[in-house]
Coordinates of C-alpha atoms in Angstrom, one line a residue:
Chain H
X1 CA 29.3 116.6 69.5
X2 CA 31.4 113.7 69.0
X3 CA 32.8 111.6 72.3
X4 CA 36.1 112.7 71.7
X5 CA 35.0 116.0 73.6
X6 CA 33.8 114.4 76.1
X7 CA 36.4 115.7 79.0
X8 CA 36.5 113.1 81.9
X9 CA 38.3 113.6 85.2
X10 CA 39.3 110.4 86.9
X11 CA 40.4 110.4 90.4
X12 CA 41.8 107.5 92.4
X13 CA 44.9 107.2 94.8
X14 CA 45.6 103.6 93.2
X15 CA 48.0 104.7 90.2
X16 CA 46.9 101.7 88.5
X17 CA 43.4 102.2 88.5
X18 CA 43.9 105.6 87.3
X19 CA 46.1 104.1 84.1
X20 CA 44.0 101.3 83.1
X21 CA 40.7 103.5 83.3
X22 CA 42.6 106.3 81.6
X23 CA 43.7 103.8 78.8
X24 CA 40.3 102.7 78.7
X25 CA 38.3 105.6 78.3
X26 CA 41.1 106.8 75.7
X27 CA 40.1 103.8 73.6
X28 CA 36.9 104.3 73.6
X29 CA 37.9 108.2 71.7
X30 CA 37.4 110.0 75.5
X31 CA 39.8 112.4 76.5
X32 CA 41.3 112.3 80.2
X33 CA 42.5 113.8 82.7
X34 CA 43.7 111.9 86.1
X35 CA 44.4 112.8 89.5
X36 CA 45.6 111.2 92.8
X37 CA 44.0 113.5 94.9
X38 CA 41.7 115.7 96.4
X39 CA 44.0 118.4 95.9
X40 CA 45.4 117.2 92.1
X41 CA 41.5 117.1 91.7
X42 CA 40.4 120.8 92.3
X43 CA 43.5 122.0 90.5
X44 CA 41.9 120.4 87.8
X45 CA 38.7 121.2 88.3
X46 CA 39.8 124.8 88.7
X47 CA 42.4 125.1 85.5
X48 CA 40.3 122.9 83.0
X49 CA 36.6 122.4 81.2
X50 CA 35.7 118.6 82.8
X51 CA 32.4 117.4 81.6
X52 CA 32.2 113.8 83.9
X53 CA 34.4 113.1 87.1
X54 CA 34.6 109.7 88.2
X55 CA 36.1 109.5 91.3
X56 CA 36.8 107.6 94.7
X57 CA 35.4 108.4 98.0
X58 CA 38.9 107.4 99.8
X59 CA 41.9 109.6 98.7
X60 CA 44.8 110.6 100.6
X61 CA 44.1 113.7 101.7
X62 CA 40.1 113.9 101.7
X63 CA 36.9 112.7 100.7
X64 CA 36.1 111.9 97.5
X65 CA 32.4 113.9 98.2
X66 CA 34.2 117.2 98.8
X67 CA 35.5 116.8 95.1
X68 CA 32.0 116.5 94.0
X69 CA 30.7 119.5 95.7
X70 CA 33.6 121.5 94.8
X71 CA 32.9 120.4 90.7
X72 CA 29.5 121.0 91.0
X73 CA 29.8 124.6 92.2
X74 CA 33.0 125.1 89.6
X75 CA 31.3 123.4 86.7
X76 CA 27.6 123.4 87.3
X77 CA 27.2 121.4 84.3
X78 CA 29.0 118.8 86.1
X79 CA 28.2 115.1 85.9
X80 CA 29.7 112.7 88.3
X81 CA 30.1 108.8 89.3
X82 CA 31.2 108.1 92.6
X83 CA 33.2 104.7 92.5
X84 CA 33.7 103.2 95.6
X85 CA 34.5 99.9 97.5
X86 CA 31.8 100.9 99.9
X87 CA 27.7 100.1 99.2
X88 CA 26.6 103.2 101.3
X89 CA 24.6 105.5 99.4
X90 CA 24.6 109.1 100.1
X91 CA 21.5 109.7 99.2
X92 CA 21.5 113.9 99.7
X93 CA 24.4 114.0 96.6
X94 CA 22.8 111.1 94.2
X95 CA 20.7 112.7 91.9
X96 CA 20.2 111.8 88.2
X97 CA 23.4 113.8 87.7
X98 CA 25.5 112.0 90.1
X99 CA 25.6 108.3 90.0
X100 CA 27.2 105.9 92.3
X101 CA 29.0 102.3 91.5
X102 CA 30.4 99.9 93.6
X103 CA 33.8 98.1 92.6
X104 CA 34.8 96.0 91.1
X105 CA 33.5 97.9 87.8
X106 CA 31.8 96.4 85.0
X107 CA 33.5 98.1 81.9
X108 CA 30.2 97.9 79.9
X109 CA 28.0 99.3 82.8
X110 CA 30.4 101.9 82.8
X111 CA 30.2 103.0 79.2
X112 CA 26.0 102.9 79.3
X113 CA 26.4 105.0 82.1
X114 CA 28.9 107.5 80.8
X115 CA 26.9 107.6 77.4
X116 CA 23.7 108.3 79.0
X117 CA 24.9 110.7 81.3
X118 CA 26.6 112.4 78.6
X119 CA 24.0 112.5 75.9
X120 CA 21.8 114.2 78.7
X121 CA 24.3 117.1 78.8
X122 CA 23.9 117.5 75.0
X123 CA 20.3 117.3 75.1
X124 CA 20.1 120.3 78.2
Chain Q
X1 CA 21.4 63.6 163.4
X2 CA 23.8 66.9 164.1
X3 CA 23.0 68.8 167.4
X4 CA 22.0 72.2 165.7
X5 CA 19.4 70.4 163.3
X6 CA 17.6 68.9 166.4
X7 CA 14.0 70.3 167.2
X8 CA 14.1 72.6 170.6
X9 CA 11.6 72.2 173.2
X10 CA 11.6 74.3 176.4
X11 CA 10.3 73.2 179.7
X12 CA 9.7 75.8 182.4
X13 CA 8.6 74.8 185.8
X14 CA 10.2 75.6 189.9
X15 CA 10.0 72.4 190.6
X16 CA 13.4 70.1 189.5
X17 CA 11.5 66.9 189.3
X18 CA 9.0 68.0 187.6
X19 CA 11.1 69.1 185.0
X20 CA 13.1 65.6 185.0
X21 CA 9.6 64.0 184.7
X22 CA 8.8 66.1 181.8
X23 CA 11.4 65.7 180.2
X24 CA 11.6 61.7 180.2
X25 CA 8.5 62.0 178.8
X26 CA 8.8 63.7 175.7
X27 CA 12.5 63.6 175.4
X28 CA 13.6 61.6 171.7
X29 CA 16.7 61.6 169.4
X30 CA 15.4 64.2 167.4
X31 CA 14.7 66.3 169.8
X32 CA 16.6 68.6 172.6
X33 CA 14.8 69.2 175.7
X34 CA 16.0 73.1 177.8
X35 CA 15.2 73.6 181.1
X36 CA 14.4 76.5 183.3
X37 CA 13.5 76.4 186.5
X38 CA 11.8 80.4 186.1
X39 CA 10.3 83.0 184.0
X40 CA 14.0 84.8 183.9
X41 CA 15.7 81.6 183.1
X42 CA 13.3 80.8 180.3
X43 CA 13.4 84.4 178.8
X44 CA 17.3 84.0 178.7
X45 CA 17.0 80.5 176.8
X46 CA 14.5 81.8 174.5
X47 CA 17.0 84.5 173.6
X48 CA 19.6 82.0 172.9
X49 CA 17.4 79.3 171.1
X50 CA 15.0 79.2 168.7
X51 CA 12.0 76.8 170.0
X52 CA 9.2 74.9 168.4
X53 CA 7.4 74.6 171.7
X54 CA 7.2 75.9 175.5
X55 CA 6.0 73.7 177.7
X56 CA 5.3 76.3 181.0
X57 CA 4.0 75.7 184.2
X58 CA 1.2 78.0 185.1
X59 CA 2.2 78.1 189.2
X60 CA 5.4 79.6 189.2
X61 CA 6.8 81.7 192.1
X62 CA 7.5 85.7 190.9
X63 CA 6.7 85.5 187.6
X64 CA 4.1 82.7 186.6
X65 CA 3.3 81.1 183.2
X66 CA 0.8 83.7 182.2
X67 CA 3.1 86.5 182.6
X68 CA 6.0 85.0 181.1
X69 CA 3.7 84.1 178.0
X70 CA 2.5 88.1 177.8
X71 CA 6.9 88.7 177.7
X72 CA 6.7 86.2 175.0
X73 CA 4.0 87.6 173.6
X74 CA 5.4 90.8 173.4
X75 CA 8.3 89.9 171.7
X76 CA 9.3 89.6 167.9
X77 CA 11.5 86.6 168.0
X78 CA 9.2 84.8 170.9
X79 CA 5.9 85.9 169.8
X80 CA 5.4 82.7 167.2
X81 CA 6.7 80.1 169.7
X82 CA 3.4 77.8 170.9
X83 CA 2.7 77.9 174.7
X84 CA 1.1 74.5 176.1
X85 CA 0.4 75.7 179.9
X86 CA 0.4 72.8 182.6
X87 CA -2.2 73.5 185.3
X88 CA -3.4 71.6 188.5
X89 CA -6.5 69.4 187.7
X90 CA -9.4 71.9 189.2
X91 CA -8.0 75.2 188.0
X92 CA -8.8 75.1 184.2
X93 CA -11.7 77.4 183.5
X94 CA -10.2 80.3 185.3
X95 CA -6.6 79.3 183.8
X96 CA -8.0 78.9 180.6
X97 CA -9.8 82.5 180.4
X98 CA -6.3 84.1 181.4
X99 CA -4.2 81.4 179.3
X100 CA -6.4 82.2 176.1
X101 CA -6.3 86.0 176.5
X102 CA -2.7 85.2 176.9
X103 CA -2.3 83.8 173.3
X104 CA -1.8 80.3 174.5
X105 CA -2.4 77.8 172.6
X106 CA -3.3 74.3 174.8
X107 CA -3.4 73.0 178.3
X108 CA -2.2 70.1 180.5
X109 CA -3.5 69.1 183.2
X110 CA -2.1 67.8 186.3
X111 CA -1.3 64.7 186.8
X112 CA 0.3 64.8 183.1
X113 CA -1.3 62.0 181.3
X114 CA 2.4 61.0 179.3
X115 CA 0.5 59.2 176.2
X116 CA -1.6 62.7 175.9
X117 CA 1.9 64.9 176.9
X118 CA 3.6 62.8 174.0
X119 CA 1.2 63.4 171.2
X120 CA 0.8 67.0 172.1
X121 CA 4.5 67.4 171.9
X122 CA 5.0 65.7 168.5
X123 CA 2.0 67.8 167.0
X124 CA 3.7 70.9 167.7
X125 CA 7.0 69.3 166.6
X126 CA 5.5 68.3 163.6
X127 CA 3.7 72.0 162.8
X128 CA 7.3 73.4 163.4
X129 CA 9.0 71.7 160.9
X130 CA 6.3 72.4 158.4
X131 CA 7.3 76.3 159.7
X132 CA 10.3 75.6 158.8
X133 CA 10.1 73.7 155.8
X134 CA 7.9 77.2 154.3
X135 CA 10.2 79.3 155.4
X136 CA 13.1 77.6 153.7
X137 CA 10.7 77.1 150.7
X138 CA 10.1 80.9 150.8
X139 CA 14.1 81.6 151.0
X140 CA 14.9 79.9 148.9
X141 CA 11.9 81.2 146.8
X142 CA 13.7 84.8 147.0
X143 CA 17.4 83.7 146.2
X144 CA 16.0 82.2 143.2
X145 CA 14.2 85.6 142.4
X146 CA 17.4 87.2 143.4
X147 CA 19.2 84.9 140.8
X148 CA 16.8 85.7 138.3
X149 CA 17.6 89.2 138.2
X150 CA 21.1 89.3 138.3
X151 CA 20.8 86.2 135.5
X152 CA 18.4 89.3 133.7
X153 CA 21.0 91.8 134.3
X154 CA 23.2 90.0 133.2
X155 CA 21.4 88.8 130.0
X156 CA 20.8 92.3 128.9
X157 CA 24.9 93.5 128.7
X158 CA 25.5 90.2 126.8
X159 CA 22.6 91.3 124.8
X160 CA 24.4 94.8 124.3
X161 CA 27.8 92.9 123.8
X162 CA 26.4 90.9 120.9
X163 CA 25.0 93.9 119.4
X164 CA 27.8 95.5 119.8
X165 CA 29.7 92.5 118.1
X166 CA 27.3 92.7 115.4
X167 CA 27.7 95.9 114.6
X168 CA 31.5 95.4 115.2
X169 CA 31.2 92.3 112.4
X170 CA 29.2 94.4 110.1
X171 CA 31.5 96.9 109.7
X172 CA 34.4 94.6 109.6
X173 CA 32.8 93.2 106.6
X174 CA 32.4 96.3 105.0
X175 CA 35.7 97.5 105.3
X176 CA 37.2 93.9 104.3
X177 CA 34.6 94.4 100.9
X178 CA 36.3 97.6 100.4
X179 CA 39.8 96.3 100.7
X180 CA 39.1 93.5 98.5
X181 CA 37.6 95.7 95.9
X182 CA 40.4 98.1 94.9
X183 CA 42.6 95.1 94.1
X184 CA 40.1 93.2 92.4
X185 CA 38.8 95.9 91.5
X186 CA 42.0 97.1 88.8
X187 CA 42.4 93.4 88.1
X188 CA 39.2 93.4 86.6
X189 CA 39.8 96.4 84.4
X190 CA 42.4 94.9 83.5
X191 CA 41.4 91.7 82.1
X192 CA 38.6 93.8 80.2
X193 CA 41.0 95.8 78.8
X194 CA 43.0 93.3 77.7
X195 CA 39.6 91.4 76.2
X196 CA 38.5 94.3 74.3
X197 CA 42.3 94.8 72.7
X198 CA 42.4 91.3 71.8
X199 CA 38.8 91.7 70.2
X200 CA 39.7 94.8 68.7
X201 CA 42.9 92.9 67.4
X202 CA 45.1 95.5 69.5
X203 CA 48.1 93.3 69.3
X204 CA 50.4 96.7 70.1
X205 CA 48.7 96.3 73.3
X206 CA 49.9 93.3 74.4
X207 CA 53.8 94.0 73.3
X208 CA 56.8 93.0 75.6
X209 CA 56.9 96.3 77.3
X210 CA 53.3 96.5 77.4
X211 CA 52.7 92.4 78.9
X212 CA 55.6 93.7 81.2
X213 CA 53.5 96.7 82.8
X214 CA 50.5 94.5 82.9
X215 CA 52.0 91.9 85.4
X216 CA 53.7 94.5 87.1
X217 CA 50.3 95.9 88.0
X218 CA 48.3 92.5 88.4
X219 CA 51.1 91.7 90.8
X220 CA 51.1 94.7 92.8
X221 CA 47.1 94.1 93.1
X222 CA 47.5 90.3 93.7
X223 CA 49.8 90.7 96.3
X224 CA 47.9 93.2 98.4
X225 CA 44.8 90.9 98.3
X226 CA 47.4 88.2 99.7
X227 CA 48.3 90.4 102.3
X228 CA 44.7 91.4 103.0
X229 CA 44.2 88.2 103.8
X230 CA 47.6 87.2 106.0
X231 CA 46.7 90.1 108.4
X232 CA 43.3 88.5 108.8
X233 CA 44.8 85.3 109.4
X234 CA 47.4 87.0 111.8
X235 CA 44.6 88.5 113.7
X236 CA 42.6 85.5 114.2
X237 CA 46.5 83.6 114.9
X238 CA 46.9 86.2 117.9
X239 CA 43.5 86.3 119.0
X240 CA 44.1 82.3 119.6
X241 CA 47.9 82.5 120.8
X242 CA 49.3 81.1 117.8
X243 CA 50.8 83.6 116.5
X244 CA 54.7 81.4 116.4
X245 CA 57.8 83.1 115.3
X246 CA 60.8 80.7 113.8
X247 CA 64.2 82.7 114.6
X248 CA 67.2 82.2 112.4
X249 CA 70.5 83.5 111.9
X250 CA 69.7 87.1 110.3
X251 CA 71.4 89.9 108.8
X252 CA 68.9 93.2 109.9
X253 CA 71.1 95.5 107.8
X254 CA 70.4 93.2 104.7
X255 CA 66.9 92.7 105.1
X256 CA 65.9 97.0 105.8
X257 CA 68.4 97.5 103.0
X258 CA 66.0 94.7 100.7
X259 CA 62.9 96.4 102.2
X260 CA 63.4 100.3 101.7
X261 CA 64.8 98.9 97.9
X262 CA 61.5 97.4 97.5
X263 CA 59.5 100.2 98.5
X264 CA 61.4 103.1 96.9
X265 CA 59.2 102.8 93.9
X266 CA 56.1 103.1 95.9
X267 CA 57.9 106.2 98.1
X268 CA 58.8 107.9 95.2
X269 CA 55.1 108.0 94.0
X270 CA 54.1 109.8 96.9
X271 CA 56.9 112.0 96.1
X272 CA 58.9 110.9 99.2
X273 CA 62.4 109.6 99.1
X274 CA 63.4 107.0 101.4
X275 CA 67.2 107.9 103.3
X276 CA 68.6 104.1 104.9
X277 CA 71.4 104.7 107.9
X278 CA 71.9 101.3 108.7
X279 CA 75.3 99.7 110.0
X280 CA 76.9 97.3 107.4
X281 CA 76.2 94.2 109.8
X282 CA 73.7 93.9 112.5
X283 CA 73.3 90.5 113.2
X284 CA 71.0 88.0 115.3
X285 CA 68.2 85.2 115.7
X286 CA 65.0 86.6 114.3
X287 CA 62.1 85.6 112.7
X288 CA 63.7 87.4 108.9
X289 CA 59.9 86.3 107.1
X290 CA 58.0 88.3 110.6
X291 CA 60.8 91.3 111.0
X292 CA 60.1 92.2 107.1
X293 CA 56.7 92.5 107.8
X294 CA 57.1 95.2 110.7
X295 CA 59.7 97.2 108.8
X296 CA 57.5 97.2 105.9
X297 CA 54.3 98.2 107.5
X298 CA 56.4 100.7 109.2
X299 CA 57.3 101.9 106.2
X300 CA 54.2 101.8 104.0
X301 CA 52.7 103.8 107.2
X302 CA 55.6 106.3 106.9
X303 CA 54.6 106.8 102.8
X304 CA 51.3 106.7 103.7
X305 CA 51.2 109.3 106.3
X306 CA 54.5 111.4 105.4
X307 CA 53.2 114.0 103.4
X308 CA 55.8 112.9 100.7
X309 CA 58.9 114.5 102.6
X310 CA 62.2 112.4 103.4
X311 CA 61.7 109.1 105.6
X312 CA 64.3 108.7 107.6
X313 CA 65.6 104.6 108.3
X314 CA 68.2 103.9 110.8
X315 CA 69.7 100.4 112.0
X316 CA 71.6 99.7 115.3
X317 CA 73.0 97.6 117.6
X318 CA 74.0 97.4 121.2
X319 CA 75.5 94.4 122.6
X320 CA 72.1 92.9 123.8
X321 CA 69.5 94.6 121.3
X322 CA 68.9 95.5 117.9
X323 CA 67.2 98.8 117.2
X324 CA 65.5 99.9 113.6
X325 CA 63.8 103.3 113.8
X326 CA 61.4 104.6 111.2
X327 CA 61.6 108.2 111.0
X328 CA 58.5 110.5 108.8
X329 CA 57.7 114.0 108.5
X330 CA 53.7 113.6 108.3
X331 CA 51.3 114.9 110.8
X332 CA 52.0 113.5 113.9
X333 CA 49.8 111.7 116.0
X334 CA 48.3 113.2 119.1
X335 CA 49.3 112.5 122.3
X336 CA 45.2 111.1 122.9
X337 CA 46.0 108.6 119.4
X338 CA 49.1 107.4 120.6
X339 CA 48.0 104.4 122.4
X340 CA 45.1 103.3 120.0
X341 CA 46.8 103.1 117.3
X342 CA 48.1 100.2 118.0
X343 CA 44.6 98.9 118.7
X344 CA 43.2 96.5 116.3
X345 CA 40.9 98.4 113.1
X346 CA 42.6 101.8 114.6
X347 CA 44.2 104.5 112.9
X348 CA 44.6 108.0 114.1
X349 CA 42.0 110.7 114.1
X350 CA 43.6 113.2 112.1
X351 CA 44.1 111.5 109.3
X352 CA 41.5 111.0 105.9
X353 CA 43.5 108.0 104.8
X354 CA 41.5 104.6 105.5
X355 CA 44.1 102.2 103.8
X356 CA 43.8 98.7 104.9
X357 CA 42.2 97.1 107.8
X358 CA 44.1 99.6 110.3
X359 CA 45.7 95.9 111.5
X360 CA 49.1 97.0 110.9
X361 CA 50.6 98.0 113.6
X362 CA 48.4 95.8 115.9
X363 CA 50.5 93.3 114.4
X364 CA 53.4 94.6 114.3
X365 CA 53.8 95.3 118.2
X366 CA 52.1 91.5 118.7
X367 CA 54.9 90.3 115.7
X368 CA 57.7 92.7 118.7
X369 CA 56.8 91.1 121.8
X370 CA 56.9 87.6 120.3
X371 CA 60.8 88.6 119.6
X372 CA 60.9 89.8 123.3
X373 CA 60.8 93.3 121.8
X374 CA 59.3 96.4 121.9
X375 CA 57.6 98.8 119.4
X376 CA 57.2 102.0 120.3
X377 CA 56.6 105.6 119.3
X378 CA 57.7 108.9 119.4
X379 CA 55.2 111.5 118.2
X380 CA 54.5 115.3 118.2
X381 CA 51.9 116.5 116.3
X382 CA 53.0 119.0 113.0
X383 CA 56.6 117.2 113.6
X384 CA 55.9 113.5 112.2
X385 CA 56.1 110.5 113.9
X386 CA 59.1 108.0 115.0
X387 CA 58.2 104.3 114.8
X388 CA 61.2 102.1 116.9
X389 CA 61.3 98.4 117.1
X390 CA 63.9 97.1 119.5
X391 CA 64.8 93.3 119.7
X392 CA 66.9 91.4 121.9
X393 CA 70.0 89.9 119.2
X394 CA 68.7 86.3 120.3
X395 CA 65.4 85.0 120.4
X396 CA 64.2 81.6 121.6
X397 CA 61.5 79.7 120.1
X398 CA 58.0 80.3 121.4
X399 CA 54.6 80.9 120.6
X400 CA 53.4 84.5 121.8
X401 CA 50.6 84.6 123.6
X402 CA 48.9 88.2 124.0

C-alpha cells in the first residue's frame, strides 16, 4: 500500500487551514478530502472510504467529538487526530487510535503521527 | 471633667444636716454627691443613677437602712452597689449581725471620724473604677470578637471571589490560547509549506498568483490576531474608563457601504449574501475608526450566526439620530440570552459556535453609549435576530465611562 491511498478527511471552519493542510498532505502523495463542518463532515464520512480524519473540536455547527464518534461507528477502521487550540484531553475518546494535538501544528510531528497511525492500519 | 463621667455617691439619711455634713466631707471634683432624705427617695435615685457607693443611715423612720439594703439587694441593677451603713456609737454588734446578713459591706460609726469617712469613700471609689475599667475591658473585649467575625466572614467571600477570579482568569487564558492558535496556527503551516517548496525547489509554488494567495491568507490570519488583541485592550480601556472616542465629520452611508464590501467575501463563504439599503448620504460627528468596528462585529456576528441566508443592512436618518440596523436569518436568541449577550465572554446558549473572546458586542454597546447611542436588539427565536445601533448626528468629545 503506497501513501497515495491513504484517504484523509480534514475538517476545520478556517478555509485556510483546510487549504494549506490540504496542499500539504497532497505534497506529501496523500489524497484529501476537506470539510467546514460537522455536517460537510458526515456527508463525507457517509459517501466516501476515509482512512484518517483530522479535525477541530470548534466548528460551526457542532463539536468536533461528535464527528469522531460518528466515523468511528461508519468506518470502524477509523483513525483520527483531534487538532485543537484547546490543551484539554478527553481522555474517554484518546486511545492509541485517536490522537490529540494542540495548535499551532508542527508539520513534521504531524507526518510521524500520520505515518505511524497509518502503518498500524496496514499491519491489523 | 464632664458631669456624666463623674463617680456617683449616694447619701441617705432623715436628717438634712446630716446629710450636708456628709457631704462636705467626702464631696471632690471628681465626684457627685445624691441626696435622699428616705428609703423611697434613695430607691428612686438609684433608679436614675448608677452609683459606686451608698452611704445609708441605719436609723431611718418607715423604712431603715437595713431594709432599704434587702430592696437593693433584691434588685439586678442595685444588687452590686456597696452599702457602708452609719450607726450610733453603741449599736454595732447588733447592727452589724443584721447589716452583714444584709449584704453590707462596712460600718461608720457615729460621730463620723471625717479622715476615716474620707478614705472609706475613696476605696470604694477607687474599686468602682477598676469595675468599670473591666467592664469596658470586657466590651470592648466582645466588639473586638464581634469584629473578628464579621472580618472572618468577610475573609471567606473574598476568598470565594478570588477563586472565583482564578477560575475566571484560567479560563480567560485558555480561551485567549485558543484564539491565538487558529491564526498562528495557519501562519505556521504556512511558512512550513513554503519551507519545504523552497527545499523541494517548488518554485511553481511561489508564482505571482500563488505569493498573491499566500499574503491574502497570512493577512487575513495576521489581522485577526491584531484584533484579538485590540478587544483585549478595549476591555481592559473600559474596565478603566478610558475607552475615548474622537468624532469627526463622517459619511455613515460610505463607511457600511466600505464595510459590507469588505465582508462580502467572508459572507459569501458561509454562503450568505449581504443586501445594503442605506440612503446615499447620512452624515454626522462620529468616531468613523469606532463606528466600523460595531458595524463590522455586527456583521461578522450576522455571518457567523445566519445560517448562510440573506443579511439584511439598512442606514437611516432622522433629524437628530442616525440608525444602522443589522438584519440575520439565524437562530434567534432567546428572550433569557437577550441581556447577556452583551455581557463580557458571553454568547448565547443555543449556539455551538465559540468564535472569539465573546467581547464583541460588549464592546460594541460600550463603543454606542460613548456616541450617546444605543445598541439594541430585536430577537425571536427560529426568526433571526435584529442588531440596531442608533446615534445622535453629533457627538461631543468625551471619555465614556461605564
Amino acid at each position: 500500500m503506497t501513501m497515495s491511498n491513504t484517504h484523509i478527511l480534514v475538517v476545520d471552519d478556517d478555509a485556510d487551514t483546510r487549504q494549506i493542510l490540504s496542499d500539504f498532505l497532497e505534497m506529501y502523495g496523500y489524497q484529501t478530502t476537506s470539510a467546514a463542518s460537522a455536517h460537510e463532515a458526515s456527508s463525507a464520512l457517509n459517501t466516501e472510504k476515509i482512512d484518517l480524519l483530522i479535525t477541530d473540536i470548534q466548528l460551526p455547527d457542532g463539536s468536533g467529538m461528535d464527528v469522531v464518534k460518528l466515523g468511528k461507528s461508519l468506518q470502524p477502521q477509523l483513525k483520527v487526530i483531534i487538532c485543537s487550540g484547546f490543551e484539554q484531553t478527553p481522555a474517554e475518546i484518546l486511545n492509541e487510535e485517536t490522537l490529540w494535538m494542540t495548535k499551532p501544528l508542527q508539520i513534521d510531528t504531524l507526518f510521524t503521527r500520520i505515518e505511524a497511525l497509518t502503518c498500524n492500519h496496514l499491519t491489523n | 471633667m464632664q458631669a456624666d463621667k463623674k463617680t456617683k455617691l449616694l447619701i441617705v439619711d432623715d436628717l438634712e444636716e446630716n446629710l450636708t455634713a456628709l457631704e462636705a466631707i467626702i464631696r471632690g471634683p471628681d465626684r457627685e454627691v445624691l441626696k435622699a432624705s428616705s428609703g423611697v427617695e434613695a430607691l428612686e435615685l438609684l433608679l436614675l443613677h448608677t452609683f459606686a457607693l451608698a452611704i445609708i443611715d441605719v436609723e431611718m423612720p418607715e423604712m431603715d437602712g437595713f431594709h432599704l439594703a434587702e430592696l437593693m439587694r433584691g434588685t439586678e441593677k442595685t444588687r452590686h452597689i456597696p452599702i457602708v451603713f452609719v450607726t450610733a456609737a453603741g449599736n454595732e454588734l447588733n447592727y452589724a449581725f443584721k447589716g452583714y446578713e444584709a449584704g453590707a459591706v462596712d460600718f461608720l460609726h457615729k460621730p463620723l471620724d471625717m479622715n476615716a469617712v474620707r478614705s472609706k469613700t475613696s476605696i470604694f471609689i477607687e474599686l468602682f473604677q477598676h469595675r468599670l475599667a473591666i467592664e469596658q475591658q470586657l466590651a470592648a473585649l466582645e466588639k473586638s470578637r464581634k469584629e473578628q467575625a464579621i472580618l472572618l466572614s468577610e475573609l471567606q467571600s473574598t476568598q470565594l471571589e478570588l477563586e472565583h477570579s482564578l477560575k475566571m482568569r484560567d479560563e480567560f487564558m485558555s480561551m485567549v490560547a485558543h484564539e491565538m492558535r487558529t491564526p498562528l496556527n495557519t501562519l505556521f503551516l504556512e511558512v512550513q509549506l513554503r519551507q519545504t517548496q523552497l527545499k523541494k525547489n517548488n518554485l511553481e509554488a511561489f508564482s505571482p498568483d500563488q505569493l498573491d494567495k499566500m499574503l491574502q491568507r497570512s493577512d487575513r490570519q495576521l489581522r485577526s490576531i491584531i484584533r484579538l488583541i485590540e478587544d483585549m485592550l478595549d476591555v481592559s480601556r473600559i474596565k478603566n474608563g478610558k475607552l475615548s472616542i474622537k468624532p469627526v465629520a463622517t459619511n455613515l452611508s460610505e463607511l457600511v457601504a466600505r464595510v459590507v464590501a469588505d465582508l462580502t467575501p467572508c459572507a459569501k463563504e458561509s454562503g450568505a449574501v449581504i443586501l445594503a439599503q442605506t440612503e446615499p448620504v447620512v452624515s454626522g460627528v462620529w468616531d468613523a475608526f469606532r463606528i466600523e468596528q460595531i458595524i463590522t462585529n455586527l456583521l461578522t456576528n450576522a455571518i457567523r450566526y445566519g445560517r448562510g441566508k440573506p443579511i439584511q443592512v439598512r442606514v437611516t436618518a432622522t433629524a437628530q439620530e442616525a440608525s444602522v440596523e443589522v438584519e440575520d436569518q439565524g437562530l434567534g436568541i432567546a428572550p433569557e440570552d437577550q441581556a447577556r449577550i452583551f455581557d463580557p465572554f458571553e454568547r448565547a446558549a443555543n449556539t455551538h459556535v465559540k468564535c472569539g473572546l465573546g467581547l464583541g458586542l460588549y464592546i460594541s454597546r460600550q463603543l454606542a453609549e460613548a456616541h450617546h447611542g444605543v445598541l439594541q436588539l430585536n430577537s425571536r427565536k427560529e426568526q433571526g435576530s435584529t442588531f440596531t445601533l442608533k446615534i445622535p448626528l453629533h457627538v461631543a468629545t468625551n471619555t465614556h465611562t461605564p
